[in-house]
């Protein structure tokens, strides 16, 4: 039956991660954006929250908690409200862990998850996106073809978070002539495999604290067990739906940061002797932000709730993520606008959130719930 | 625990409402758009006899609790369920939905401001006899959104209150007090110097001396619903028709009117969503027949203009629906929903206005033609952006709430 209330546990997670994001992550956001580096100490502290290890079974050394897309969306929103680059960085190991957890063979789960189950941060990632304007999840250029019992991976990926430090990455490749989401497999690729080369760190408009890379695969040979899920393969559509929920929820987090900052600023800043928030032109922008945040969040929770029930959520997650991406851009743009000239100055964080928000419409597959 | 799915019995119930919308409302939808001011008598009788169906208009199901004929054992999420049934019926026809005989907004006002005795006394009629309507009159020529500036006066004279003033845009007003033994709830000031606190509501019944329906408006849409101007000229109303307490104090009074809005705004938002869904469903079926694909999941950069438009319509409608359900659910679970009700109403009114306009655009000349209902839905949709608080007044309420301002700081 319809319910808009979080469970007690979810509420607790939201409070804990939310407070941590504001106290610990937010202060690191601007320095990370300027320097390109996220302090190791902060990353270790986030790891202690158990955001990756939590869902790994106890038999593999994890905490054996329940994995839920709704809870994942809540965590993603809270972290991203602190800082988007830190959020994606700290959750990156999930990009390997969760697909293996959900769709891997027993051997793959044993081999991959044990390493990621501890309280320390172990870098891992996934390669989904490709460097072309019309990149599309359903038409990958990176291919996987059978070679005897094994596989050969070929092609170029981009926007791979933490690729340079990751020992293992999950690489998505077109493996069959099948159309749409049907013809794609994921492969567990050691960074040291012959033919894998990680390029220069990418320089982007936003997300500057996050290290992302182009990675090229030149005829990379894998054994048969490199294919995630073995002969079963994967449910690619579901994995990407989970990713879209995560990215959409992060967009909500960025929106919220911008909204709260603009709201507080507008109540302080005076023009013509009164706070600018008492003018409808500003007040209505703030009201619009509040509505869009709630609307986007509800759409994402609905998609997440479907995923938690094991239902297909391709349409729901796609529409919700695109909605959140568009709203995030508008909300952060308006936050800059509400601050006027000050919004354009890097002393205030709103221009950073505006740059970060621009990324959501092109980002796919770099976070998951 | 977050959940967006209804129980199977609710889904079954909605299917029944959908059948009413499709088989009873849609076939006469165009007819009563073209024949404004005429009475769809058969429709009234059908809806009145199917009591459970007539129960769903704003405030309509309240009689179950207070009318005496039905025990107060309504479903737990009554407001939410009312929103869902409202959506189904407005998918059929929003004008006919508004013209459905029931206690309507007048009933909602009685429920919000009346004493238990008054609720029983005034609402009982809606579960017996011939079809009846309830209406509410707030708006005046000189005050719409600024409803605290009401000019209509009520002066005590012995056992009566004497009302003087003119009310406009009263939905269902003519049917309530001229065509049936219903009533109109009139908001008037008993003490101008007291401002909002002096505003009280009065139940004025058919045949009360000094009340006259002066005209019925010709409108852009929702033409099956009558919108009346009612003049009160030394209109004498029995003293016990004042809802709640006559005492002028800070609490109550105008606050009751505003509390009514917290309950009715989600329902109006649901009306909007029903009209928007009618347009969306039509466009979806149409595109399917024309073999125009809607490809979910591919790169947004590869979508056609039609795909983008359609998906935007779809997701905006869904966003509005979720906001609406949340606002209604909050009311059902005893949470203050003033902010959320205005969020839902502002969003739904706006997006449904846009969605129906886009539907006409996508369908080109056949969308503009009166052969289809799409152009009608665009006209019908617009009212949701206006009545029960315009989009702008709802944005103002949202802004005040999120900024922590009162009406003095932000106006």
XYZ file of C-alpha atoms in Angstrom:
780
model
C 0.000 0.000 0.000
C 1.138 3.510 -0.789
C 3.529 4.891 1.785
C 5.766 7.954 1.639
C 7.538 7.271 4.914
C 11.075 5.932 5.180
C 11.668 2.933 7.422
C 13.314 3.702 10.747
C 16.552 2.249 9.484
C 16.442 4.347 6.315
C 15.709 7.439 8.359
C 18.713 6.670 10.540
C 20.956 6.127 7.520
C 19.697 9.360 6.002
C 20.426 11.303 9.192
C 23.853 9.763 9.679
C 25.076 10.121 6.103
C 23.454 13.532 5.791
C 25.187 14.895 8.863
C 28.494 13.399 7.756
C 28.110 14.916 4.291
C 27.517 18.382 5.691
C 30.190 18.265 8.395
C 32.970 16.374 6.648
C 32.392 16.306 2.905
C 31.069 19.787 2.189
C 34.140 21.589 3.579
C 36.331 19.488 1.265
C 34.269 20.223 -1.840
C 35.838 23.490 -2.988
C 39.433 22.515 -2.222
C 38.909 19.269 -4.164
C 37.432 21.193 -7.085
C 40.400 23.568 -7.180
C 43.177 21.039 -6.554
C 41.699 17.996 -8.264
C 42.400 15.897 -5.198
C 40.205 14.404 -2.540
C 42.138 13.870 0.722
C 42.825 10.211 1.469
C 41.810 10.758 5.075
C 38.317 11.804 4.013
C 37.933 8.803 1.730
C 38.939 6.468 4.559
C 36.421 8.113 6.839
C 33.629 7.625 4.296
C 34.662 3.983 3.901
C 34.087 3.491 7.618
C 30.383 4.171 7.002
C 30.366 0.763 5.290
C 28.635 2.029 2.162
C 30.285 -0.618 -0.027
C 30.906 -3.464 2.406
C 27.481 -3.193 4.009
C 25.669 -5.251 1.404
C 28.390 -7.887 0.970
C 27.422 -11.192 2.658
C 29.042 -12.087 5.965
C 30.393 -15.284 4.462
C 32.535 -13.098 2.202
C 33.632 -10.816 5.017
C 31.016 -8.098 4.618
C 28.315 -6.876 6.976
C 25.558 -8.892 5.335
C 23.108 -6.028 5.270
C 20.148 -5.803 2.963
C 20.743 -4.031 -0.314
C 17.954 -1.674 -1.298
C 17.744 0.712 -4.219
C 15.615 3.135 -2.180
C 18.225 3.188 0.577
C 20.894 3.499 -2.107
C 19.117 6.525 -3.547
C 18.955 8.111 -0.110
C 22.690 7.565 0.462
C 23.570 8.866 -3.004
C 21.512 12.020 -2.476
C 23.019 12.754 0.921
C 26.608 12.203 -0.188
C 26.137 14.288 -3.328
C 24.596 17.063 -1.276
C 27.982 17.163 0.432
C 29.931 16.951 -2.805
C 29.325 15.147 -6.079
C 32.974 14.305 -6.808
C 33.477 12.811 -3.354
C 30.195 10.897 -3.649
C 31.095 9.264 -6.958
C 34.655 8.563 -5.787
C 33.618 6.912 -2.542
C 30.875 4.829 -4.128
C 32.999 3.775 -7.148
C 33.881 0.334 -5.713
C 30.164 -0.470 -5.874
C 30.463 -0.314 -9.666
C 32.345 -3.597 -9.489
C 30.955 -4.995 -6.258
C 27.223 -4.704 -6.828
C 26.934 -6.219 -10.314
C 29.152 -9.088 -9.131
C 27.065 -9.428 -5.971
C 23.810 -9.438 -7.911
C 24.708 -11.323 -11.075
C 28.111 -12.964 -10.611
C 28.812 -16.678 -10.345
C 29.777 -18.045 -6.933
C 33.434 -18.125 -8.003
C 33.299 -14.512 -9.167
C 31.612 -13.400 -5.973
C 34.265 -15.120 -3.919
C 37.142 -13.745 -5.958
C 35.961 -10.146 -6.205
C 33.897 -9.390 -3.118
C 36.249 -10.617 -0.410
C 38.693 -7.922 -1.373
C 36.018 -5.212 -1.178
C 34.408 -6.370 2.054
C 36.652 -4.641 4.578
C 36.284 -1.303 6.320
C 39.167 0.236 4.349
C 38.651 1.837 0.946
C 39.616 -0.534 -1.874
C 39.532 1.122 -5.257
C 37.490 -0.506 -7.995
C 35.457 0.788 -10.897
C 33.526 0.099 -14.074
C 33.912 1.280 -17.681
C 30.600 2.054 -19.340
C 30.774 5.292 -21.321
C 32.541 5.847 -24.633
C 34.108 8.995 -26.081
C 31.619 10.044 -28.750
C 28.759 12.524 -28.809
C 26.069 9.980 -29.581
C 27.257 7.458 -27.015
C 24.367 5.175 -26.235
C 24.081 2.424 -23.653
C 22.309 0.236 -26.183
C 24.908 0.615 -28.914
C 28.359 0.115 -27.479
C 31.407 0.382 -29.716
C 33.547 -1.648 -27.350
C 33.138 -5.254 -28.425
C 33.715 -8.650 -26.892
C 34.171 -11.581 -29.252
C 34.684 -15.205 -28.427
C 38.159 -16.585 -28.769
C 38.117 -20.309 -28.149
C 36.769 -20.644 -24.617
C 37.736 -17.065 -23.755
C 37.007 -13.571 -24.938
C 38.737 -10.689 -26.686
C 37.761 -7.136 -25.705
C 38.462 -4.217 -28.037
C 37.615 -0.525 -28.101
C 37.793 2.703 -26.104
C 36.009 3.820 -22.951
C 35.897 7.200 -21.222
C 34.767 8.777 -17.956
C 36.033 5.763 -16.038
C 36.351 6.908 -12.422
C 39.547 5.975 -10.574
C 40.731 3.792 -13.476
C 44.398 4.482 -12.779
C 44.220 3.141 -9.229
C 41.774 0.305 -9.726
C 43.205 -3.196 -9.741
C 40.054 -4.541 -11.309
C 37.390 -2.943 -13.437
C 34.120 -4.134 -14.877
C 34.022 -3.458 -18.614
C 30.762 -3.391 -20.539
C 31.015 -4.556 -24.143
C 28.821 -5.574 -27.017
C 29.051 -9.350 -27.162
C 26.196 -10.385 -29.404
C 24.350 -9.051 -32.379
C 21.280 -8.657 -30.158
C 19.591 -5.266 -30.201
C 18.898 -2.854 -27.386
C 19.938 -3.921 -23.935
C 20.133 -7.570 -24.954
C 23.538 -7.790 -26.583
C 25.774 -6.447 -23.845
C 27.934 -8.319 -21.359
C 30.188 -7.213 -18.551
C 33.719 -8.492 -18.108
C 35.947 -8.538 -15.064
C 39.196 -7.096 -16.348
C 42.435 -6.809 -14.343
C 44.107 -3.475 -15.030
C 47.372 -5.334 -15.640
C 45.952 -7.446 -18.475
C 47.879 -7.128 -21.714
C 46.314 -4.506 -23.983
C 44.674 -2.409 -21.245
C 45.978 1.131 -21.208
C 44.743 3.918 -18.992
C 45.092 7.306 -20.621
C 45.695 10.766 -19.175
C 43.338 11.969 -16.505
C 40.387 13.706 -18.147
C 39.824 17.424 -17.747
C 36.154 18.237 -17.412
C 34.007 21.309 -16.878
C 32.902 20.059 -13.490
C 33.491 17.069 -11.238
C 37.051 18.321 -11.053
C 37.831 16.548 -7.804
C 37.000 13.202 -9.370
C 39.779 11.412 -11.261
C 38.313 9.968 -14.477
C 40.159 8.437 -17.409
C 39.916 7.219 -20.944
C 40.785 3.562 -21.058
C 41.583 1.693 -24.245
C 41.378 -2.029 -24.765
C 43.584 -3.390 -27.554
C 42.654 -6.984 -28.178
C 42.524 -7.788 -24.474
C 42.306 -11.561 -23.939
C 40.210 -12.897 -21.083
C 39.509 -16.415 -19.883
C 35.970 -17.764 -20.035
C 35.348 -16.862 -16.394
C 35.944 -13.200 -17.180
C 32.349 -12.898 -18.345
C 30.160 -11.737 -15.470
C 27.525 -14.311 -14.640
C 29.261 -16.995 -16.704
C 26.987 -18.524 -19.325
C 23.991 -16.731 -17.821
C 25.456 -13.342 -18.568
C 23.881 -10.268 -17.005
C 20.659 -8.299 -16.894
C 22.228 -5.173 -18.378
C 19.007 -3.205 -18.444
C 18.606 -3.704 -14.702
C 22.185 -2.700 -13.949
C 21.803 0.495 -15.945
C 18.457 1.219 -14.289
C 20.178 0.962 -10.923
C 22.845 3.304 -12.171
C 20.314 5.830 -13.372
C 18.589 5.826 -10.018
C 21.935 6.533 -8.341
C 22.848 9.355 -10.714
C 19.387 10.872 -10.513
C 19.519 10.779 -6.727
C 22.903 12.491 -6.847
C 21.374 15.180 -9.027
C 18.774 15.690 -6.309
C 21.593 16.026 -3.772
C 23.287 18.710 -5.864
C 19.977 20.515 -6.312
C 19.386 20.490 -2.612
C 22.801 21.942 -1.875
C 22.165 24.777 -4.323
C 18.617 25.354 -3.109
C 19.591 25.580 0.554
C 22.479 27.910 -0.171
C 20.443 30.214 -2.417
C 17.543 30.245 0.042
C 19.757 31.264 2.957
C 21.622 33.827 0.885
C 18.405 35.403 -0.359
C 17.183 35.844 3.197
C 20.425 37.592 4.189
C 21.171 39.679 1.151
C 19.413 43.032 1.117
C 18.441 45.214 -1.812
C 16.285 48.330 -1.567
C 16.389 47.884 2.193
C 14.798 44.441 2.325
C 16.011 40.857 1.896
C 15.811 39.887 -1.767
C 13.877 36.758 -0.723
C 10.932 39.046 0.049
C 10.699 39.858 -3.658
C 8.520 37.485 -5.639
C 11.007 37.278 -8.506
C 13.468 35.597 -6.156
C 10.944 33.902 -3.872
C 9.254 32.132 -6.798
C 12.607 30.807 -8.047
C 13.214 29.384 -4.581
C 9.728 27.863 -4.489
C 10.280 26.292 -7.901
C 13.539 24.760 -6.659
C 11.774 23.231 -3.660
C 9.057 21.713 -5.858
C 11.519 20.289 -8.394
C 13.634 18.691 -5.682
C 10.650 16.883 -4.211
C 9.280 15.926 -7.620
C 12.592 14.479 -8.813
C 13.144 12.622 -5.559
C 9.705 11.008 -5.666
C 10.220 9.903 -9.268
C 13.541 8.326 -8.329
C 12.146 6.629 -5.251
C 9.376 5.199 -7.330
C 11.862 3.695 -9.792
C 13.997 2.476 -6.880
C 11.007 0.921 -5.172
C 10.252 -1.037 -8.342
C 13.822 -2.292 -8.450
C 13.551 -3.382 -4.822
C 10.498 -5.437 -5.727
C 12.479 -7.110 -8.486
C 10.374 -5.421 -11.157
C 11.663 -3.927 -14.380
C 12.307 -0.199 -14.036
C 13.942 0.703 -17.326
C 11.357 3.334 -18.284
C 10.899 4.648 -14.771
C 14.595 5.039 -14.023
C 15.283 6.572 -17.425
C 12.520 9.155 -17.149
C 13.351 9.913 -13.523
C 17.065 10.326 -14.176
C 16.498 12.562 -17.195
C 14.021 14.601 -15.202
C 16.461 14.981 -12.324
C 19.268 15.926 -14.725
C 17.183 18.664 -16.349
C 15.891 19.919 -13.005
C 19.368 19.972 -11.500
C 20.593 22.192 -14.286
C 17.691 24.598 -13.905
C 17.890 24.686 -10.129
C 21.639 25.289 -9.998
C 21.389 27.870 -12.773
C 18.733 29.684 -10.768
C 20.869 29.429 -7.644
C 23.668 31.236 -9.469
C 21.084 33.744 -10.665
C 19.721 34.308 -7.166
C 23.187 35.265 -6.004
C 23.680 37.571 -8.981
C 27.303 38.569 -9.552
C 28.297 36.780 -6.382
C 26.988 33.545 -7.832
C 29.552 33.808 -10.611
C 32.435 34.184 -8.191
C 34.268 31.068 -7.021
C 34.127 32.287 -3.434
C 30.594 30.884 -3.365
C 29.949 27.213 -4.184
C 26.926 27.690 -6.445
C 28.955 28.016 -9.667
C 30.605 24.685 -8.818
C 27.235 23.010 -8.338
C 26.101 24.538 -11.638
C 29.129 23.034 -13.431
C 28.631 19.700 -11.683
C 24.928 19.613 -12.520
C 25.646 20.089 -16.230
C 27.243 16.645 -16.273
C 24.176 14.599 -15.372
C 22.603 14.635 -18.814
C 25.636 12.871 -20.309
C 26.673 10.690 -17.374
C 25.640 7.058 -17.347
C 26.878 4.071 -15.461
C 29.332 5.787 -13.109
C 27.395 5.229 -9.883
C 24.978 2.624 -8.636
C 22.599 1.848 -5.806
C 8.400 1.946 4.163
C 8.394 3.654 0.799
C 5.850 2.104 -1.551
C 4.074 3.420 -4.602
C 1.758 0.510 -5.311
C -1.878 0.154 -4.388
C -3.424 -3.005 -3.016
C -5.228 -5.159 -5.586
C -8.671 -4.218 -4.260
C -7.902 -0.530 -4.770
C -6.748 -1.245 -8.303
C -9.985 -3.134 -8.928
C -12.010 -0.245 -7.542
C -10.194 2.176 -9.856
C -11.022 -0.019 -12.827
C -14.688 0.413 -11.977
C -14.298 4.198 -11.925
C -12.451 4.005 -15.197
C -15.369 2.138 -16.743
C -17.718 4.898 -15.601
C -15.377 7.482 -17.130
C -15.123 5.600 -20.384
C -18.675 4.365 -20.810
C -20.784 7.016 -19.108
C -18.814 10.253 -19.333
C -16.838 10.062 -22.565
C -19.858 9.379 -24.813
C -21.544 12.648 -23.720
C -18.354 14.636 -23.249
C -18.536 16.606 -26.488
C -22.299 17.041 -26.302
C -22.253 18.931 -22.986
C -19.243 20.947 -24.060
C -21.217 22.200 -27.065
C -24.513 22.523 -25.166
C -23.291 24.714 -22.336
C -25.843 25.379 -19.567
C -27.950 22.362 -20.460
C -28.548 19.646 -17.913
C -27.260 16.112 -18.447
C -30.211 14.782 -16.463
C -29.604 11.146 -17.151
C -25.995 11.472 -16.098
C -27.081 13.139 -12.850
C -29.527 10.370 -12.088
C -27.020 7.657 -12.881
C -24.359 9.199 -10.679
C -26.768 9.997 -7.873
C -28.089 6.455 -7.805
C -24.627 5.005 -7.848
C -24.049 6.647 -4.463
C -20.578 5.322 -4.121
C -19.657 6.945 -7.411
C -21.229 10.261 -6.541
C -19.141 10.229 -3.408
C -15.886 11.191 -4.964
C -16.072 14.881 -5.764
C -14.181 17.274 -3.486
C -15.601 16.646 -0.063
C -18.255 14.434 -1.563
C -17.506 11.293 0.360
C -17.726 13.151 3.641
C -21.427 12.514 3.882
C -20.655 8.874 4.492
C -19.317 9.848 7.845
C -21.801 12.496 8.796
C -24.958 11.762 6.875
C -26.003 8.995 9.206
C -26.736 6.447 6.534
C -23.261 5.016 6.352
C -21.010 4.179 9.255
C -17.794 6.158 9.619
C -15.606 3.331 8.486
C -14.129 4.826 5.350
C -10.876 3.547 3.923
C -7.753 4.505 5.820
C -6.254 6.637 3.077
C -9.485 8.406 2.196
C -8.004 11.557 0.704
C -5.487 9.611 -1.325
C -8.151 7.296 -2.673
C -10.349 10.280 -3.491
C -7.459 11.665 -5.530
C -7.144 8.452 -7.495
C -10.859 8.144 -8.231
C -10.962 11.845 -9.127
C -8.190 11.255 -11.639
C -10.120 8.408 -13.236
C -13.364 10.378 -13.539
C -11.612 13.497 -14.870
C -9.916 11.276 -17.423
C -13.516 10.810 -18.524
C -14.603 14.455 -18.373
C -13.613 17.164 -15.906
C -16.713 19.301 -16.555
C -19.084 16.398 -15.946
C -17.052 15.422 -12.895
C -17.593 18.897 -11.458
C -21.282 18.742 -12.245
C -21.751 15.423 -10.437
C -24.459 15.808 -7.785
C -22.861 15.674 -4.345
C -21.939 17.929 -1.433
C -18.868 19.196 -3.306
C -16.840 22.063 -1.953
C -19.755 23.150 0.221
C -19.559 19.798 1.955
C -15.820 20.148 2.361
C -16.331 23.521 4.044
C -18.960 22.109 6.384
C -16.578 19.323 7.279
C -13.719 21.741 7.895
C -15.601 24.395 9.863
C -18.864 22.879 11.115
C -19.781 21.419 14.494
C -20.681 17.698 14.631
C -24.340 18.602 14.832
C -24.055 20.895 11.798
C -22.262 18.245 9.785
C -25.129 15.830 10.310
C -27.825 18.436 9.790
C -26.436 19.850 6.544
C -24.927 16.784 4.927
C -27.676 14.241 5.539
C -29.574 15.380 2.455
C -26.843 14.082 0.171
C -27.719 10.497 0.926
C -31.435 10.718 0.303
C -34.066 11.889 -2.175
C -33.371 13.635 -5.453
C -29.936 14.692 -6.725
C -28.457 17.654 -4.831
C -25.404 19.816 -5.016
C -23.302 21.668 -2.478
C -21.258 24.720 -3.464
C -18.883 27.200 -1.894
C -18.761 30.945 -2.522
C -15.598 32.824 -1.615
C -14.530 34.831 -4.654
C -15.872 38.347 -5.209
C -15.442 40.818 -8.057
C -12.758 42.672 -6.103
C -11.070 39.713 -4.450
C -9.936 36.439 -5.923
C -6.623 35.143 -4.706
C -6.734 37.831 -2.023
C -9.572 36.034 -0.316
C -8.967 37.664 3.056
C -10.246 40.905 1.542
C -13.834 39.651 1.378
C -16.389 42.494 1.248
C -19.561 40.504 1.788
C -20.914 41.292 5.235
C -22.920 39.366 7.779
C -24.743 41.326 10.488
C -26.548 39.709 13.381
C -30.242 40.532 13.658
C -32.083 38.542 16.308
C -32.091 34.884 15.372
C -30.622 35.578 11.968
C -27.542 36.727 10.174
C -28.173 39.208 7.387
C -25.849 38.767 4.395
C -25.065 41.481 1.871
C -22.678 41.177 -1.052
C -22.059 39.550 -4.422
C -20.163 36.313 -4.985
C -18.781 35.237 -8.349
C -17.202 32.108 -9.848
C -19.194 29.827 -7.597
C -18.776 26.312 -9.009
C -22.109 24.477 -9.079
C -23.859 27.467 -7.490
C -26.910 27.409 -9.691
C -27.497 23.691 -9.287
C -26.961 23.969 -5.536
C -29.518 26.664 -4.797
C -31.821 26.891 -7.820
C -32.053 23.431 -9.272
C -31.885 21.302 -6.142
C -32.382 21.378 -2.394
C -28.672 21.870 -1.812
C -26.820 24.790 -0.292
C -23.998 27.189 -0.823
C -21.443 27.953 1.879
C -20.838 31.702 1.810
C -17.778 33.315 3.328
C -18.491 36.750 4.780
C -17.055 39.105 7.371
C -18.831 39.680 10.647
C -16.286 42.318 11.687
C -14.234 44.124 9.056
C -11.945 45.621 11.652
C -10.913 42.116 12.734
C -9.529 41.281 9.277
C -9.126 37.571 8.620
C -10.363 36.594 12.058
C -13.725 38.206 11.296
C -14.409 35.985 8.303
C -17.043 33.326 8.897
C -18.894 30.833 6.748
C -22.666 30.499 6.411
C -24.774 27.725 4.965
C -27.380 29.321 2.706
C -30.093 27.008 1.470
C -32.320 27.063 -1.585
C -35.172 29.497 -1.249
C -33.537 31.695 1.380
C -35.065 35.182 0.956
C -32.659 37.722 -0.535
C -30.451 35.220 -2.423
C -30.466 35.269 -6.209
C -28.399 33.604 -8.891
C -27.726 36.609 -11.086
C -25.966 34.877 -13.921
C -24.129 31.761 -15.044
C -20.802 32.303 -16.788
C -19.846 31.253 -20.325
C -16.432 29.626 -20.084
C -13.363 28.467 -21.997
C -13.801 24.907 -20.761
C -15.443 22.674 -18.133
C -18.689 23.851 -19.705
C -20.807 21.087 -18.219
C -20.169 22.651 -14.822
C -22.120 25.774 -13.896
C -20.233 28.778 -12.575
C -22.582 31.198 -10.892
C -22.745 34.772 -9.722
C -24.911 34.933 -6.604
C -26.240 38.143 -5.106
C -27.093 38.373 -1.416
C -29.385 41.316 -0.766
C -30.440 41.429 2.889
C -30.372 37.671 2.764
C -31.588 36.338 6.114
C -29.873 33.174 7.286
C -30.817 31.380 10.530
C -28.237 31.944 13.250
C -27.383 28.284 13.542
C -26.258 28.269 9.895
C -23.022 29.957 10.841
C -20.464 27.153 10.711
C -18.511 26.647 13.921
C -18.321 29.471 16.421
C -19.457 33.067 15.900
C -16.753 34.277 18.237
C -14.129 36.447 16.546
C -10.714 35.236 17.570
C -7.393 34.644 15.926
C -7.921 30.918 15.522
C -10.705 29.582 13.358
C -12.629 31.705 10.926
C -10.507 32.300 7.897
C -8.133 29.571 8.981
C -10.975 27.121 8.422
C -11.296 28.298 4.849
C -7.584 27.802 4.386
C -7.755 24.349 6.013
C -10.395 23.472 3.455
C -7.852 24.267 0.757
C -5.312 21.875 2.254
C -7.828 19.108 1.619
C -9.193 20.302 -1.710
C -5.989 21.346 -3.458
C -4.704 17.779 -3.834
C -8.102 16.843 -5.273
C -7.981 19.676 -7.787
C -4.440 18.597 -8.644
C -5.816 15.088 -9.207
C -8.488 16.536 -11.497
C -5.758 18.208 -13.509
C -3.857 14.942 -13.714
C -6.928 13.122 -14.995
C -7.312 15.597 -17.857
C -3.588 15.463 -18.595
C -3.654 11.687 -18.644
C -6.543 11.707 -21.086
C -4.376 13.720 -23.483
C -1.269 11.653 -22.818
C -3.080 8.339 -23.349
C -4.586 9.624 -26.557
C -1.226 10.751 -27.932
C 0.422 7.471 -26.907
C -2.216 5.394 -28.713
C -2.109 7.686 -31.701
C 1.665 7.460 -32.074
C 1.486 3.677 -31.741
C -1.072 3.499 -34.551
C 1.152 5.672 -36.695
C 4.154 3.450 -35.919
C 6.041 6.313 -34.328
C 8.320 4.660 -31.771
C 8.985 5.970 -28.263
C 12.402 4.576 -27.376
C 13.014 4.532 -23.646
C 16.528 4.032 -22.425
C 18.536 5.272 -25.384
C 20.794 8.303 -25.297
C 18.673 11.430 -24.801
C 20.768 12.988 -27.557
C 19.376 10.535 -30.085
C 15.703 11.080 -29.317
C 13.434 12.630 -31.900
C 11.560 15.822 -31.046
C 8.340 13.800 -30.700
C 9.991 11.327 -28.357
C 11.365 14.120 -26.219
C 8.029 15.907 -26.080
C 6.137 12.748 -25.277
C 8.520 11.612 -22.568
C 8.517 15.057 -21.049
C 4.708 15.054 -20.945
C 4.768 11.616 -19.365
C 7.321 12.358 -16.660
C 5.904 15.767 -15.797
C 2.489 14.219 -15.302
C 3.983 11.529 -13.138
C 5.911 14.049 -11.055
C 2.699 16.000 -10.471
C 0.851 12.809 -9.546
C 3.454 11.761 -6.987
C 3.419 15.213 -5.393
C -0.367 15.033 -5.270
C -0.485 11.583 -3.740
C 2.028 12.642 -1.136
C -0.022 15.699 -0.147
C -3.178 13.591 0.195
C -1.344 10.829 2.047
C -0.018 13.378 4.540
C -3.527 14.561 5.282
C -4.639 10.962 5.739
C -1.813 10.243 8.137
C -2.412 13.348 10.221
C 0.509 15.421 8.959
C 0.310 19.108 8.181
C 0.308 19.335 4.392
C -0.152 23.023 3.659
C 3.205 23.245 1.840
C 2.855 19.945 0.012
C -0.739 20.616 -1.063
C 0.332 23.883 -2.660
C 3.354 22.223 -4.274
C 1.088 19.624 -5.851
C -1.496 22.134 -6.994
C 1.057 24.548 -8.478
C 2.883 21.776 -10.310
C -0.182 19.916 -11.546
C -1.983 23.014 -12.780
C 1.056 24.144 -14.712
C 2.192 20.879 -16.245
C -1.256 19.748 -17.283
C -1.828 23.065 -19.005
C 1.425 22.461 -20.883
C 0.805 18.775 -21.562
C -2.580 19.363 -23.156
C -1.219 22.221 -25.253
C 1.566 19.947 -26.439
C -0.938 17.222 -27.290
C -2.799 19.602 -29.597
C 0.534 20.607 -31.136
C 1.710 17.028 -31.739
C -1.556 16.084 -33.436
C -1.469 19.063 -35.807
C -4.706 19.930 -37.621
C -6.591 16.963 -36.204
C -5.572 18.022 -32.708
C -7.056 21.462 -33.333
C -10.250 19.979 -34.724
C -13.358 19.654 -32.579
C -13.825 16.183 -34.034
C -11.479 14.951 -31.342
C -11.646 15.735 -27.641
C -8.000 16.794 -27.434
C -8.702 20.485 -27.965
C -11.415 20.265 -25.312
C -8.987 18.784 -22.832
C -6.657 21.693 -23.459
C -9.510 24.097 -22.638
C -10.632 22.035 -19.655
C -7.119 21.701 -18.277
C -6.549 25.429 -17.930
C -9.053 25.852 -15.094
C -6.852 23.716 -12.857
C -4.137 26.339 -13.159
C -6.608 28.911 -11.833
C -9.279 27.717 -9.429
C -8.733 26.564 -5.858
C -5.805 28.979 -5.802
C -3.998 30.077 -8.978
C -0.589 28.668 -9.769
C 0.860 31.939 -8.547
C -0.892 31.980 -5.200
C 0.249 28.424 -4.604
C 3.817 29.354 -5.524
C 3.541 32.187 -3.048
C 2.449 29.768 -0.332
C 5.301 27.391 -1.178
C 7.753 30.292 -1.119
C 6.501 31.527 2.252
C 6.766 28.067 3.745
C 10.253 27.245 2.496
C 11.540 30.712 3.361
C 9.855 30.762 6.742
C 7.992 33.983 5.926
C 4.484 35.065 6.800
C 2.209 37.088 4.553
C 3.675 40.320 5.918
C 7.238 39.563 4.811
C 6.318 38.047 1.466
C 3.270 39.278 -0.376
